[in-house]
Amino acid sequence: MEENTNYTEILKREGMKSTKHRNAILLLLEQSEDPITAEELYISLKENTALINLSTVYRTLDIFVSKNLVIKSTMDDGKARYELNHHEHKHHLFCVGCHKVISIEDCPMGELQESLKKKIDFDVTGHKLEIYGYCHNCKKV
Amino acid sequence: MEENTNYTEILKREGMKSTKHRNAILLLLEQSEDPITAEELYISLKENTALINLSTVYRTLDIFVSKNLVIKSTMDDGKARYELNHHEHKHHLFCVGCHKVISIEDCPMGELQESLKKKIDFDVTGHKLEIYGYCHNCKKV
DNA sequence: ATGCAAATGCAAGGCGTTTGCAAGTAAGTT
DNA sequence: AACTTACTTGCAAACGCCTTGCATTTGCAT
């Protein structure tokens, strides 16, 4: 899979038209280390790339999520954050100091899933783990 | 700690006036097996106990949360849910069929916390685990 | 080049939650 | 028991994040 310039093929493969906005959004998501909100995306696009409407950002992200290109996570501050789906299993660290979100690939689930099935007949289809605390920069003194 | 009738002492201890509404909300939370939304609380109060304003419900719940009497969890459907803080460590099962929320006391965290500290210098202060799937009643056929 | 379905901008709306303010009430003081 | 004062409540309006309807524009297959 080629790297950085154009996402036309990916979009086509998913049955979507390749547009300036969609390419720009995918590029921005690719460049962003950590999950970002729709509004952050919107502002960054407006300043650096192309004028775009916030509703287009939301619509585009929704489509990407439905195509599994993007992962959406709703955090405790009431805002959803989006990141490219690299198809790794991921969780998030949420810094209560600066609200930065960091993705990690560690996952402690494992046997709990089977235990729930046995104990209370609950079929797990997925899970979300948010870890709160202080990042390196915001450490408590 | 006495059981069911009146919460005046608890409220006083926390520096709050004991009011009809606050007692009713605490009672309802106590009677509710699983975490419930502010609106569910509001409706239940209106029908069974006392006319109350939705903003009062929110304000009261916020205070209870700030006093650590109640735990608030924001779920992926955009609604927060509230439950009495029994001071056990809890997580939630979220049924994607009927949107019922079930509290469990299992927790798979453990060593991940230390590992994060060592690996990326992140000081964990808390975490939230939401598990999605199908409850007994909504099992896939 | 042309035509059509899909994508976009715009403005309005939805939904859960919050807020400012005036009126009501709990509970300590007299 | 009445007085006082700060806390609590209802009401209506507003907020923040997100969604939607509709007219216009655009990608792209023909």
CSV table of C-alpha atoms (C1' of nucleotides) in Angstrom, one decimal:
chain,number,residue,atom,x,y,z
A,1,MET,CA,0.0,0.0,0.0
A,2,GLU,CA,1.5,3.3,-1.1
A,3,GLU,CA,2.1,5.9,1.6
A,4,ASN,CA,1.1,9.4,1.7
A,5,THR,CA,-0.2,11.3,-1.3
A,6,ASN,CA,-3.5,10.1,-2.5
A,7,TYR,CA,-6.2,7.9,-1.2
A,8,THR,CA,-8.2,7.5,-4.4
A,9,GLU,CA,-7.8,3.8,-4.6
A,10,ILE,CA,-8.8,3.1,-1.1
A,11,LEU,CA,-11.9,5.3,-1.6
A,12,LYS,CA,-12.8,3.6,-4.8
A,13,ARG,CA,-12.4,0.2,-3.3
A,14,GLU,CA,-14.9,1.1,-0.7
A,15,GLY,CA,-17.3,2.4,-3.3
A,16,MET,CA,-16.8,6.1,-2.5
A,17,LYS,CA,-16.0,9.0,-4.8
A,18,SER,CA,-12.6,10.4,-4.4
A,19,THR,CA,-12.9,14.0,-3.5
A,20,LYS,CA,-10.6,16.7,-2.3
A,21,HIS,CA,-12.2,16.8,1.1
A,22,ARG,CA,-12.1,13.0,1.7
A,23,ASN,CA,-8.5,12.9,0.6
A,24,ALA,CA,-7.6,15.7,2.9
A,25,ILE,CA,-9.4,14.2,5.9
A,26,LEU,CA,-7.6,10.9,5.4
A,27,LEU,CA,-4.3,12.6,5.1
A,28,LEU,CA,-4.9,14.6,8.2
A,29,LEU,CA,-5.9,11.5,10.1
A,30,GLU,CA,-2.8,9.7,8.9
A,31,GLN,CA,-0.6,12.6,10.0
A,32,SER,CA,-2.2,12.8,13.4
A,33,GLU,CA,-0.5,10.7,16.0
A,34,ASP,CA,-3.4,10.6,18.3
A,35,PRO,CA,-7.2,10.5,17.9
A,36,ILE,CA,-8.7,13.9,17.2
A,37,THR,CA,-12.1,15.5,17.3
A,38,ALA,CA,-14.2,16.4,14.3
A,39,GLU,CA,-13.7,20.0,15.2
A,40,GLU,CA,-10.0,19.8,15.4
A,41,LEU,CA,-10.0,18.2,12.0
A,42,TYR,CA,-12.3,20.9,10.7
A,43,ILE,CA,-10.1,23.7,12.0
A,44,SER,CA,-7.0,22.1,10.7
A,45,LEU,CA,-8.5,21.6,7.3
A,46,LYS,CA,-9.8,25.2,7.2
A,47,GLU,CA,-6.4,26.6,8.1
A,48,ASN,CA,-4.1,24.4,6.1
A,49,THR,CA,-5.9,22.7,3.3
A,50,ALA,CA,-9.3,23.6,2.1
A,51,LEU,CA,-12.4,25.4,3.2
A,52,ILE,CA,-14.9,22.8,4.3
A,53,ASN,CA,-18.1,22.6,6.2
A,54,LEU,CA,-18.3,21.1,9.6
A,55,SER,CA,-21.2,18.9,8.6
A,56,THR,CA,-19.2,17.5,5.8
A,57,VAL,CA,-16.5,16.6,8.2
A,58,TYR,CA,-19.0,14.7,10.4
A,59,ARG,CA,-20.6,13.1,7.4
A,60,THR,CA,-17.3,12.0,6.0
A,61,LEU,CA,-16.1,10.6,9.3
A,62,ASP,CA,-19.4,8.7,9.7
A,63,ILE,CA,-18.9,7.1,6.3
A,64,PHE,CA,-15.3,6.2,7.1
A,65,VAL,CA,-16.4,4.7,10.4
A,66,SER,CA,-19.1,2.7,8.6
A,67,LYS,CA,-16.5,1.4,6.1
A,68,ASN,CA,-14.2,0.6,9.0
A,69,LEU,CA,-11.5,2.9,7.7
A,70,VAL,CA,-11.8,5.0,10.9
A,71,ILE,CA,-12.3,4.3,14.6
A,72,LYS,CA,-14.6,6.5,16.6
A,73,SER,CA,-14.4,6.7,20.4
A,74,THR,CA,-16.6,8.8,22.6
A,75,MET,CA,-14.8,10.2,25.6
A,76,ASP,CA,-15.9,11.4,28.9
A,77,ASP,CA,-15.7,15.0,27.9
A,78,GLY,CA,-18.6,14.4,25.5
A,79,LYS,CA,-16.6,14.6,22.3
A,80,ALA,CA,-16.0,11.8,19.9
A,81,ARG,CA,-12.5,11.3,18.6
A,82,TYR,CA,-11.4,9.7,15.4
A,83,GLU,CA,-8.3,7.9,14.2
A,84,LEU,CA,-7.4,5.8,11.2
A,85,ASN,CA,-8.1,2.2,11.6
A,86,HIS,CA,-4.7,0.5,11.4
A,87,HIS,CA,-6.5,-2.8,12.3
A,88,GLU,CA,-4.6,-3.2,15.5
A,89,HIS,CA,-6.6,-3.6,18.7
A,90,LYS,CA,-6.3,-0.4,20.5
A,91,HIS,CA,-7.1,1.4,23.7
A,92,HIS,CA,-6.8,5.0,24.9
A,93,LEU,CA,-5.1,6.9,27.5
A,94,PHE,CA,-6.9,10.2,28.4
A,95,CYS,CA,-4.8,12.8,30.1
A,96,VAL,CA,-6.9,14.6,32.7
A,97,GLY,CA,-4.4,17.4,32.7
A,98,CYS,CA,-4.3,18.4,29.1
A,99,HIS,CA,-7.0,16.3,27.5
A,100,LYS,CA,-4.5,14.7,25.1
A,101,VAL,CA,-5.5,11.2,24.0
A,102,ILE,CA,-2.8,8.6,23.5
A,103,SER,CA,-3.5,5.2,21.7
A,104,ILE,CA,-2.0,2.1,23.1
A,105,GLU,CA,-2.1,-1.4,21.9
A,106,ASP,CA,-2.0,-3.2,25.2
A,107,CYS,CA,-5.2,-5.0,26.2
A,108,PRO,CA,-6.0,-6.6,29.4
A,109,MET,CA,-9.2,-8.3,28.4
A,110,GLY,CA,-8.5,-11.9,27.6
A,111,GLU,CA,-10.2,-14.4,29.9
A,112,LEU,CA,-12.8,-11.9,31.3
A,113,GLN,CA,-14.7,-12.4,28.1
A,114,GLU,CA,-15.1,-16.2,28.6
A,115,SER,CA,-15.9,-15.7,32.2
A,116,LEU,CA,-18.8,-13.3,31.4
A,117,LYS,CA,-20.2,-15.8,28.9
A,118,LYS,CA,-20.2,-18.5,31.5
A,119,LYS,CA,-21.2,-16.5,34.5
A,120,ILE,CA,-24.0,-14.4,33.2
A,121,ASP,CA,-24.5,-15.5,29.6
A,122,PHE,CA,-23.4,-12.3,28.1
A,123,ASP,CA,-21.9,-12.5,24.5
A,124,VAL,CA,-19.1,-10.0,24.2
A,125,THR,CA,-18.8,-8.5,20.8
A,126,GLY,CA,-16.4,-5.7,21.6
A,127,HIS,CA,-15.1,-3.5,24.4
A,128,LYS,CA,-13.7,-0.1,25.0
A,129,LEU,CA,-11.1,0.7,27.6
A,130,GLU,CA,-10.4,4.3,28.6
A,131,ILE,CA,-7.6,4.9,31.0
A,132,TYR,CA,-7.4,8.2,32.8
A,133,GLY,CA,-4.4,9.8,34.3
A,134,TYR,CA,-1.5,12.2,33.9
A,135,CYS,CA,0.7,12.1,30.8
A,136,HIS,CA,4.4,12.8,31.0
A,137,ASN,CA,4.0,16.6,30.6
A,138,CYS,CA,1.2,16.9,33.1
A,139,LYS,CA,2.6,14.7,35.9
A,140,LYS,CA,1.5,15.7,39.4
A,141,VAL,CA,4.2,17.4,41.3
B,1,MET,CA,-25.3,2.3,58.2
B,2,GLU,CA,-29.1,2.0,58.2
B,3,GLU,CA,-30.8,0.7,55.1
B,4,ASN,CA,-33.6,2.1,53.2
B,5,THR,CA,-35.9,4.8,54.4
B,6,ASN,CA,-34.2,8.1,54.8
B,7,TYR,CA,-30.9,9.6,53.7
B,8,THR,CA,-30.9,12.7,55.8
B,9,GLU,CA,-27.8,11.7,57.7
B,10,ILE,CA,-25.8,10.9,54.6
B,11,LEU,CA,-26.8,14.2,53.1
B,12,LYS,CA,-26.0,16.1,56.2
B,13,ARG,CA,-22.6,14.5,56.5
B,14,GLU,CA,-21.8,15.7,53.1
B,15,GLY,CA,-23.0,19.2,53.9
B,16,MET,CA,-26.2,19.1,51.9
B,17,LYS,CA,-29.7,20.0,52.9
B,18,SER,CA,-32.0,17.0,53.1
B,19,THR,CA,-34.8,17.6,50.7
B,20,LYS,CA,-37.6,15.5,49.4
B,21,HIS,CA,-36.1,15.4,45.9
B,22,ARG,CA,-32.7,14.3,47.1
B,23,ASN,CA,-34.0,11.6,49.2
B,24,ALA,CA,-36.2,10.4,46.4
B,25,ILE,CA,-33.3,10.3,44.0
B,26,LEU,CA,-31.1,8.4,46.4
B,27,LEU,CA,-33.9,5.9,47.0
B,28,LEU,CA,-34.5,5.4,43.4
B,29,LEU,CA,-30.8,4.9,42.7
B,30,GLU,CA,-30.7,2.4,45.5
B,31,GLN,CA,-33.6,0.5,44.1
B,32,SER,CA,-32.3,0.4,40.6
B,33,GLU,CA,-30.2,-2.7,39.9
B,34,ASP,CA,-28.4,-1.1,37.0
B,35,PRO,CA,-27.1,2.4,36.1
B,36,ILE,CA,-29.9,4.6,34.8
B,37,THR,CA,-30.1,7.8,32.8
B,38,ALA,CA,-31.1,11.2,34.2
B,39,GLU,CA,-34.2,11.1,32.1
B,40,GLU,CA,-35.2,7.6,33.3
B,41,LEU,CA,-34.8,8.9,36.9
B,42,TYR,CA,-36.8,12.0,36.0
B,43,ILE,CA,-39.7,10.0,34.5
B,44,SER,CA,-39.8,7.5,37.3
B,45,LEU,CA,-39.8,10.3,39.9
B,46,LYS,CA,-42.6,12.1,38.1
B,47,GLU,CA,-44.8,9.0,37.9
B,48,ASN,CA,-44.1,7.5,41.3
B,49,THR,CA,-42.9,9.9,43.7
B,50,ALA,CA,-42.9,13.6,43.2
B,51,LEU,CA,-43.1,16.2,40.5
B,52,ILE,CA,-39.6,17.4,39.8
B,53,ASN,CA,-37.8,19.3,37.2
B,54,LEU,CA,-35.3,17.7,34.9
B,55,SER,CA,-32.7,20.3,35.6
B,56,THR,CA,-33.0,19.5,39.3
B,57,VAL,CA,-32.3,15.9,38.6
B,58,TYR,CA,-29.2,16.8,36.7
B,59,ARG,CA,-28.0,19.3,39.3
B,60,THR,CA,-28.6,16.8,42.1
B,61,LEU,CA,-26.8,14.0,40.3
B,62,ASP,CA,-23.9,16.3,39.6
B,63,ILE,CA,-23.6,17.2,43.3
B,64,PHE,CA,-23.9,13.5,44.3
B,65,VAL,CA,-21.1,12.7,41.8
B,66,SER,CA,-18.9,15.5,43.2
B,67,LYS,CA,-19.5,14.1,46.7
B,68,ASN,CA,-18.6,10.6,45.4
B,69,LEU,CA,-22.0,9.3,46.4
B,70,VAL,CA,-22.8,8.4,42.8
B,71,ILE,CA,-20.9,7.2,39.8
B,72,LYS,CA,-21.5,8.7,36.4
B,73,SER,CA,-20.6,6.9,33.2
B,74,THR,CA,-20.9,8.3,29.7
B,75,MET,CA,-21.9,5.6,27.3
B,76,ASP,CA,-21.5,5.4,23.5
B,77,ASP,CA,-25.2,6.2,22.9
B,78,GLY,CA,-24.4,9.7,24.2
B,79,LYS,CA,-26.3,9.4,27.4
B,80,ALA,CA,-24.7,9.4,30.9
B,81,ARG,CA,-25.8,6.8,33.4
B,82,TYR,CA,-25.8,7.0,37.1
B,83,GLU,CA,-25.6,4.5,39.9
B,84,LEU,CA,-25.0,4.6,43.7
B,85,ASN,CA,-21.4,4.4,44.6
B,86,HIS,CA,-21.1,1.2,46.7
B,87,HIS,CA,-17.4,1.7,46.7
B,88,GLU,CA,-16.7,-1.5,44.8
B,89,HIS,CA,-14.7,-1.3,41.7
B,90,LYS,CA,-17.1,-1.7,38.8
B,91,HIS,CA,-17.4,-2.0,35.1
B,92,HIS,CA,-20.3,-2.1,32.7
B,93,LEU,CA,-21.7,-4.4,30.1
B,94,PHE,CA,-23.7,-2.6,27.5
B,95,CYS,CA,-26.2,-4.7,25.6
B,96,VAL,CA,-26.2,-3.5,21.9
B,97,GLY,CA,-29.6,-5.2,21.5
B,98,CYS,CA,-31.7,-3.5,24.2
B,99,HIS,CA,-29.3,-0.8,25.6
B,100,LYS,CA,-29.5,-2.3,29.0
B,101,VAL,CA,-26.5,-1.7,31.2
B,102,ILE,CA,-25.2,-4.3,33.6
B,103,SER,CA,-22.6,-3.6,36.3
B,104,ILE,CA,-20.0,-6.2,37.0
B,105,GLU,CA,-17.2,-6.2,39.5
B,106,ASP,CA,-14.6,-8.1,37.5
B,107,CYS,CA,-11.7,-6.0,36.4
B,108,PRO,CA,-8.9,-7.1,34.1
B,109,MET,CA,-6.6,-4.2,34.6
B,110,GLY,CA,-3.9,-5.1,37.1
B,111,GLU,CA,-0.4,-5.1,35.7
B,112,LEU,CA,-1.2,-2.9,32.7
B,113,GLN,CA,-1.2,0.0,35.0
B,114,GLU,CA,2.4,-0.5,36.1
B,115,SER,CA,3.5,-1.3,32.6
B,116,LEU,CA,2.1,2.0,31.3
B,117,LYS,CA,4.0,3.8,34.1
B,118,LYS,CA,7.2,2.1,33.0
B,119,LYS,CA,6.8,2.2,29.3
B,120,ILE,CA,5.5,5.7,28.7
B,121,ASP,CA,5.5,7.4,32.0
B,122,PHE,CA,1.7,7.7,32.2
B,123,ASP,CA,0.3,7.9,35.8
B,124,VAL,CA,-3.0,6.1,35.8
B,125,THR,CA,-5.6,7.6,38.1
B,126,GLY,CA,-8.6,5.6,36.9
B,127,HIS,CA,-10.0,3.7,34.1
B,128,LYS,CA,-13.3,2.9,32.5
B,129,LEU,CA,-14.1,-0.4,30.8
B,130,GLU,CA,-17.2,-0.8,28.7
B,131,ILE,CA,-18.0,-4.1,27.3
B,132,TYR,CA,-20.4,-4.4,24.4
B,133,GLY,CA,-22.4,-7.4,23.4
B,134,TYR,CA,-25.7,-9.3,23.7
B,135,CYS,CA,-27.3,-9.9,27.0
B,136,HIS,CA,-29.2,-13.1,27.8
B,137,ASN,CA,-32.5,-11.8,26.4
B,138,CYS,CA,-31.0,-10.4,23.2
B,139,LYS,CA,-28.7,-13.2,22.2
B,140,LYS,CA,-28.1,-13.6,18.5
B,141,VAL,CA,-30.1,-16.5,17.0
C,1,DA,C1',-18.8,16.4,-23.6
C,2,DT,C1',-22.9,14.9,-21.1
C,3,DG,C1',-26.0,13.2,-17.5
C,4,DC,C1',-26.8,11.2,-13.3
C,5,DA,C1',-25.9,9.8,-8.7
C,6,DA,C1',-23.2,11.1,-5.1
C,7,DA,C1',-21.0,14.8,-2.3
C,8,DT,C1',-21.2,19.4,-0.4
C,9,DG,C1',-22.6,23.9,1.8
C,10,DC,C1',-25.9,26.2,4.3
C,11,DA,C1',-29.2,26.8,7.7
C,12,DA,C1',-32.1,24.9,10.7
C,13,DG,C1',-33.0,21.5,14.0
C,14,DG,C1',-32.3,17.6,17.6
C,15,DC,C1',-30.9,15.9,21.8
C,16,DG,C1',-28.7,15.6,26.2
C,17,DT,C1',-27.2,18.7,29.4
C,18,DT,C1',-26.3,23.4,31.6
C,19,DT,C1',-27.2,28.0,33.3
C,20,DG,C1',-29.3,32.6,35.1
C,21,DC,C1',-32.6,34.2,37.7
C,22,DA,C1',-36.6,34.6,40.7
C,23,DA,C1',-39.3,32.2,44.0
C,24,DG,C1',-39.4,28.6,47.5
C,25,DT,C1',-37.7,26.0,51.4
C,26,DA,C1',-34.5,23.7,55.1
C,27,DA,C1',-32.7,24.5,59.3
C,28,DG,C1',-29.9,27.3,62.5
C,29,DT,C1',-30.8,31.5,65.6
C,30,DT,C1',-33.5,34.1,68.5
D,1,DA,C1',-42.8,29.6,66.8
D,2,DA,C1',-41.2,33.3,64.0
D,3,DC,C1',-37.0,35.2,61.8
D,4,DT,C1',-33.2,34.9,58.8
D,5,DT,C1',-30.2,33.5,55.4
D,6,DA,C1',-28.1,30.5,52.4
D,7,DC,C1',-29.2,26.7,49.9
D,8,DT,C1',-32.5,24.5,46.6
D,9,DT,C1',-35.8,24.4,43.0
D,10,DG,C1',-38.6,25.5,38.7
D,11,DC,C1',-38.7,27.7,34.6
D,12,DA,C1',-37.2,29.1,30.3
D,13,DA,C1',-33.6,29.9,27.6
D,14,DA,C1',-29.2,28.6,26.0
D,15,DC,C1',-25.3,25.5,25.1
D,16,DG,C1',-22.4,22.1,22.6
D,17,DC,C1',-21.9,18.4,19.8
D,18,DC,C1',-23.9,16.5,16.2
D,19,DT,C1',-27.5,15.5,12.4
D,20,DT,C1',-30.7,16.6,8.7
D,21,DG,C1',-33.3,18.5,4.6
D,22,DC,C1',-32.7,20.7,0.6
D,23,DA,C1',-30.7,23.2,-3.2
D,24,DT,C1',-26.3,23.3,-5.6
D,25,DT,C1',-22.0,21.4,-7.1
D,26,DT,C1',-19.0,17.8,-8.4
D,27,DG,C1',-16.8,13.2,-9.7
D,28,DC,C1',-16.9,10.0,-13.0
D,29,DA,C1',-19.1,6.4,-16.2
D,30,DT,C1',-20.8,6.5,-20.6
